[in-house]
Amino acid sequence: MLVRESLQVYFIMGSNNCRGEPLQVVEQALKGGITMFQFREKGSGAKTGKEKHSLAIKLKQLCNHYGVPFIVNDDVDLAVDIGADGVHVGQDDEPLASVKQRCPKSFIIGVSATNSTEAVQAFQAGADYIGAGPVFPTSTKQDAKLPIGLAGLEEINRLTGETPVTAIGGIHTDNAADAIKAGADGVSVISAISQAESPQQAAQLLNKLTAKKR
Ligand code: 3NM
């Protein structure tokens, strides 16, 4: 079950896109106030097999300790096997209906959408949240689509009703607040935290910038 507030600062990382030791970077991010974590072990230099499995378990335990949901990118088998809190799938990954069948009912299932058609499909298929983007240009994901901008993000928010939306792609401390103003429930970031001099301070600042006045 996804609590909307968990999307506020959603940190995504794999061992190949951080400057330091992955467990230390994620622990710093947790101390700084990230509200959800996604293990995305993908691309050149990514761990596979037993090494990937073992890192996933350690990161899951760390997130559990801080009470932060632990989501696995794409790898449904791994997510189910280690008892993650959920799984995130892209448009080119396994279809949502089949993912749902293989996961426990309690799983948080997120879907990426790069335009309003994909977002509406994800919303109708019962995604727990939508990752909308890339909002801004990003060099972290080599095959990222063209940026949708804040206008594209606003449109997705408008068309997906009550489904929570997280803004992704090129989000940093200078534009995180704009994504919230455009209606997103939170921001998803890789490099803004993983490449920061201090992941803890970066997470802290993102948390402050995305806090909604209630
Ligand atoms: N997915 P950064 S953009 C993992 O558009 C990912 O679906 C995207 O990295 C999408 O915060 C992206 O460093 C990369 O820009 C995000």
Coordinates of C-alpha atoms and ligand atoms in Angstrom, one line a residue:
M1 CA 0.0 0.0 0.0
L2 CA 1.4 3.3 -1.0
V3 CA 1.1 6.3 1.2
R4 CA 1.1 9.4 -1.1
E5 CA 3.6 11.2 1.2
S6 CA 6.2 8.4 0.6
L7 CA 6.7 9.9 -2.9
Q8 CA 8.0 13.2 -1.6
V9 CA 11.7 12.5 -2.1
Y10 CA 12.1 9.2 -4.0
F11 CA 15.8 8.3 -4.4
I12 CA 16.7 5.9 -7.2
M13 CA 20.2 4.3 -7.3
G14 CA 22.3 1.4 -8.4
S15 CA 25.9 0.5 -7.6
N16 CA 27.0 1.9 -10.9
N17 CA 25.6 5.4 -10.4
C18 CA 27.0 6.6 -7.2
R19 CA 30.3 8.2 -6.2
G20 CA 30.9 6.3 -3.0
E21 CA 30.1 2.9 -1.5
P22 CA 26.4 2.2 -2.3
L23 CA 25.4 1.3 1.2
Q24 CA 27.0 4.4 2.6
V25 CA 25.4 6.6 0.0
V26 CA 21.9 5.2 0.6
E27 CA 22.4 5.4 4.4
Q28 CA 23.4 9.1 4.1
A29 CA 20.3 9.7 1.8
L30 CA 18.1 8.0 4.4
K31 CA 19.6 10.2 7.2
G32 CA 18.9 13.3 5.1
G33 CA 15.2 12.4 4.7
I34 CA 14.5 10.5 1.6
T35 CA 11.0 9.0 1.8
M36 CA 11.2 6.1 -0.7
F37 CA 14.1 4.2 -2.3
Q38 CA 14.3 2.3 -5.6
F39 CA 17.1 -0.2 -6.3
R40 CA 17.9 0.3 -10.0
E41 CA 20.8 -2.0 -10.9
K42 CA 21.0 -1.3 -14.6
G43 CA 23.4 -0.3 -17.4
S44 CA 27.1 -0.6 -17.9
G45 CA 28.9 -2.0 -14.8
A46 CA 25.7 -3.1 -13.1
K47 CA 25.9 -6.1 -10.8
T48 CA 24.0 -9.3 -11.8
G49 CA 23.1 -12.7 -10.3
K50 CA 24.2 -13.3 -6.7
E51 CA 26.0 -10.0 -6.3
K52 CA 22.9 -8.1 -7.3
H53 CA 20.8 -10.2 -5.0
S54 CA 23.0 -9.7 -2.0
L55 CA 23.3 -5.9 -2.5
A56 CA 19.5 -5.8 -2.8
I57 CA 19.0 -7.6 0.5
K58 CA 21.5 -5.3 2.3
L59 CA 19.8 -2.2 0.9
K60 CA 16.4 -3.5 1.8
Q61 CA 17.4 -4.1 5.4
L62 CA 18.9 -0.6 5.5
C63 CA 15.6 1.0 4.2
N64 CA 13.6 -1.1 6.6
H65 CA 15.6 0.2 9.5
Y66 CA 14.7 3.7 8.5
G67 CA 11.1 2.9 7.8
V68 CA 11.4 3.8 4.1
P69 CA 9.7 1.7 1.4
F70 CA 12.2 -0.3 -0.7
I71 CA 11.2 -0.7 -4.4
V72 CA 13.0 -2.8 -7.0
N73 CA 13.3 -1.6 -10.6
D74 CA 12.0 -3.9 -13.3
D75 CA 13.1 -7.3 -11.7
V76 CA 9.8 -8.7 -10.5
D77 CA 11.3 -12.0 -9.5
L78 CA 14.0 -10.4 -7.3
A79 CA 11.4 -8.0 -5.7
V80 CA 9.1 -10.9 -4.8
D81 CA 11.9 -13.2 -3.7
I82 CA 13.5 -10.8 -1.2
G83 CA 10.1 -9.4 0.0
A84 CA 10.6 -5.9 -1.2
D85 CA 7.8 -3.3 -0.7
G86 CA 7.2 -3.0 -4.4
V87 CA 8.4 -2.9 -7.9
H88 CA 8.7 -0.3 -10.6
V89 CA 8.2 -1.1 -14.3
G90 CA 8.9 0.9 -17.4
Q91 CA 6.9 0.9 -20.7
D92 CA 9.3 -1.7 -22.2
D93 CA 9.1 -4.0 -19.2
E94 CA 6.6 -6.6 -18.3
P95 CA 2.9 -5.4 -18.6
L96 CA 1.2 -4.2 -15.4
A97 CA -1.5 -6.9 -15.5
S98 CA 1.0 -9.7 -15.5
V99 CA 3.2 -8.0 -12.9
K100 CA 0.2 -7.6 -10.6
Q101 CA -0.5 -11.3 -10.9
R102 CA 2.9 -12.3 -9.7
C103 CA 3.1 -9.8 -6.7
P104 CA 1.6 -9.9 -3.3
K105 CA -1.5 -7.7 -3.0
S106 CA 0.4 -5.4 -0.6
F107 CA 3.0 -4.5 -3.3
I108 CA 3.5 -0.9 -4.4
I109 CA 3.5 -1.0 -8.2
G110 CA 4.8 2.0 -10.1
V111 CA 4.8 2.6 -13.8
S112 CA 6.8 5.0 -15.9
A113 CA 5.0 7.3 -18.4
T114 CA 6.5 9.7 -20.9
N115 CA 3.3 11.2 -22.2
S116 CA -0.4 11.5 -21.3
T117 CA -1.5 8.4 -23.2
E118 CA 0.9 6.2 -21.3
A119 CA 0.0 7.9 -18.1
V120 CA -3.8 7.3 -18.6
Q121 CA -3.2 3.7 -19.5
A122 CA -1.1 3.2 -16.3
F123 CA -3.8 4.9 -14.3
Q124 CA -6.6 2.8 -15.8
A125 CA -4.6 -0.4 -15.4
G126 CA -4.4 0.4 -11.6
A127 CA -0.8 1.6 -11.1
D128 CA -0.2 2.7 -7.5
Y129 CA 1.8 5.6 -8.8
I130 CA 3.1 7.1 -12.0
G131 CA 6.7 8.2 -12.7
A132 CA 6.3 11.0 -15.2
G133 CA 9.2 12.1 -17.2
P134 CA 11.8 13.0 -18.2
V135 CA 10.6 16.4 -17.1
F136 CA 14.0 18.0 -17.8
P137 CA 17.0 16.8 -19.8
T138 CA 19.0 14.0 -18.1
S139 CA 22.2 12.4 -18.9
T140 CA 21.7 9.6 -16.3
K141 CA 19.4 7.5 -18.5
Q142 CA 20.9 7.0 -22.0
D143 CA 17.7 6.1 -23.7
A144 CA 15.5 8.8 -22.0
K145 CA 12.8 10.3 -24.2
L146 CA 12.5 14.0 -25.0
P147 CA 11.7 16.1 -21.9
I148 CA 8.0 16.8 -21.3
G149 CA 8.7 19.9 -19.3
L150 CA 6.5 21.3 -16.5
A151 CA 3.6 21.7 -19.0
G152 CA 3.7 17.9 -19.8
L153 CA 3.9 17.1 -16.1
E154 CA 0.9 19.3 -15.4
E155 CA -1.1 17.6 -18.1
I156 CA -0.3 14.1 -16.8
N157 CA -1.3 15.2 -13.3
R158 CA -4.6 16.5 -14.6
L159 CA -5.5 13.4 -16.6
T160 CA -4.6 10.8 -14.0
G161 CA -7.1 11.7 -11.3
E162 CA -6.2 10.5 -7.9
T163 CA -3.2 8.4 -8.9
P164 CA -0.1 9.8 -7.2
V165 CA 2.5 11.2 -9.6
T166 CA 6.3 11.5 -9.1
A167 CA 8.3 13.8 -11.4
I168 CA 11.5 12.3 -12.8
G169 CA 14.4 13.3 -15.0
G170 CA 16.8 16.1 -14.5
I171 CA 15.3 17.1 -11.1
H172 CA 17.7 18.9 -8.9
T173 CA 17.5 21.4 -6.0
D174 CA 17.0 24.3 -8.4
N175 CA 13.8 22.9 -10.0
A176 CA 12.3 20.4 -7.5
A177 CA 9.9 23.0 -6.1
D178 CA 8.7 23.8 -9.6
A179 CA 7.7 20.1 -10.1
I180 CA 5.7 20.2 -6.9
K181 CA 4.0 23.4 -8.1
A182 CA 3.1 21.7 -11.3
G183 CA 1.1 19.2 -9.2
A184 CA 3.5 16.3 -8.6
D185 CA 3.3 14.6 -5.3
G186 CA 7.1 14.3 -5.2
V187 CA 10.3 14.1 -7.1
S188 CA 12.4 11.1 -8.1
V189 CA 16.1 11.7 -8.4
I190 CA 19.3 9.8 -9.2
S191 CA 22.2 12.2 -9.7
A192 CA 20.9 15.0 -7.5
I193 CA 21.7 12.8 -4.5
S194 CA 24.0 10.0 -5.8
Q195 CA 26.5 12.4 -7.3
A196 CA 26.3 15.1 -4.6
E197 CA 29.3 16.0 -2.5
S198 CA 27.1 15.2 0.5
P199 CA 24.1 12.9 -0.3
Q200 CA 22.8 13.6 3.1
Q201 CA 22.7 17.4 2.7
A202 CA 21.3 17.0 -0.9
A203 CA 18.5 14.8 0.5
Q204 CA 17.8 17.2 3.3
L205 CA 17.5 20.1 0.9
L206 CA 15.3 18.2 -1.5
N207 CA 13.0 17.3 1.4
K208 CA 12.7 20.9 2.5
L209 CA 12.1 22.1 -1.1
T210 CA 9.3 19.6 -1.7
A211 CA 7.5 19.8 1.6
K212 CA 3.9 20.8 1.1
K213 CA 2.2 23.1 3.5
R214 CA -0.7 21.2 5.0
Ligands
3NM1 N1 13.8 7.3 -15.7 P1 18.5 11.9 -12.9 S1 14.6 9.6 -16.4 C1 15.6 6.4 -14.3 O1 12.0 9.5 -17.9 C2 15.0 7.5 -15.1 O2 11.4 7.6 -17.1 C3 13.5 8.4 -16.5 O3 18.1 10.5 -13.4 C4 12.2 8.5 -17.2 O4 17.7 12.2 -11.7 C5 15.6 8.7 -15.4 O5 20.0 11.9 -12.6 C6 16.9 9.2 -14.9 O6 18.2 12.9 -14.0 C7 16.9 10.1 -13.7

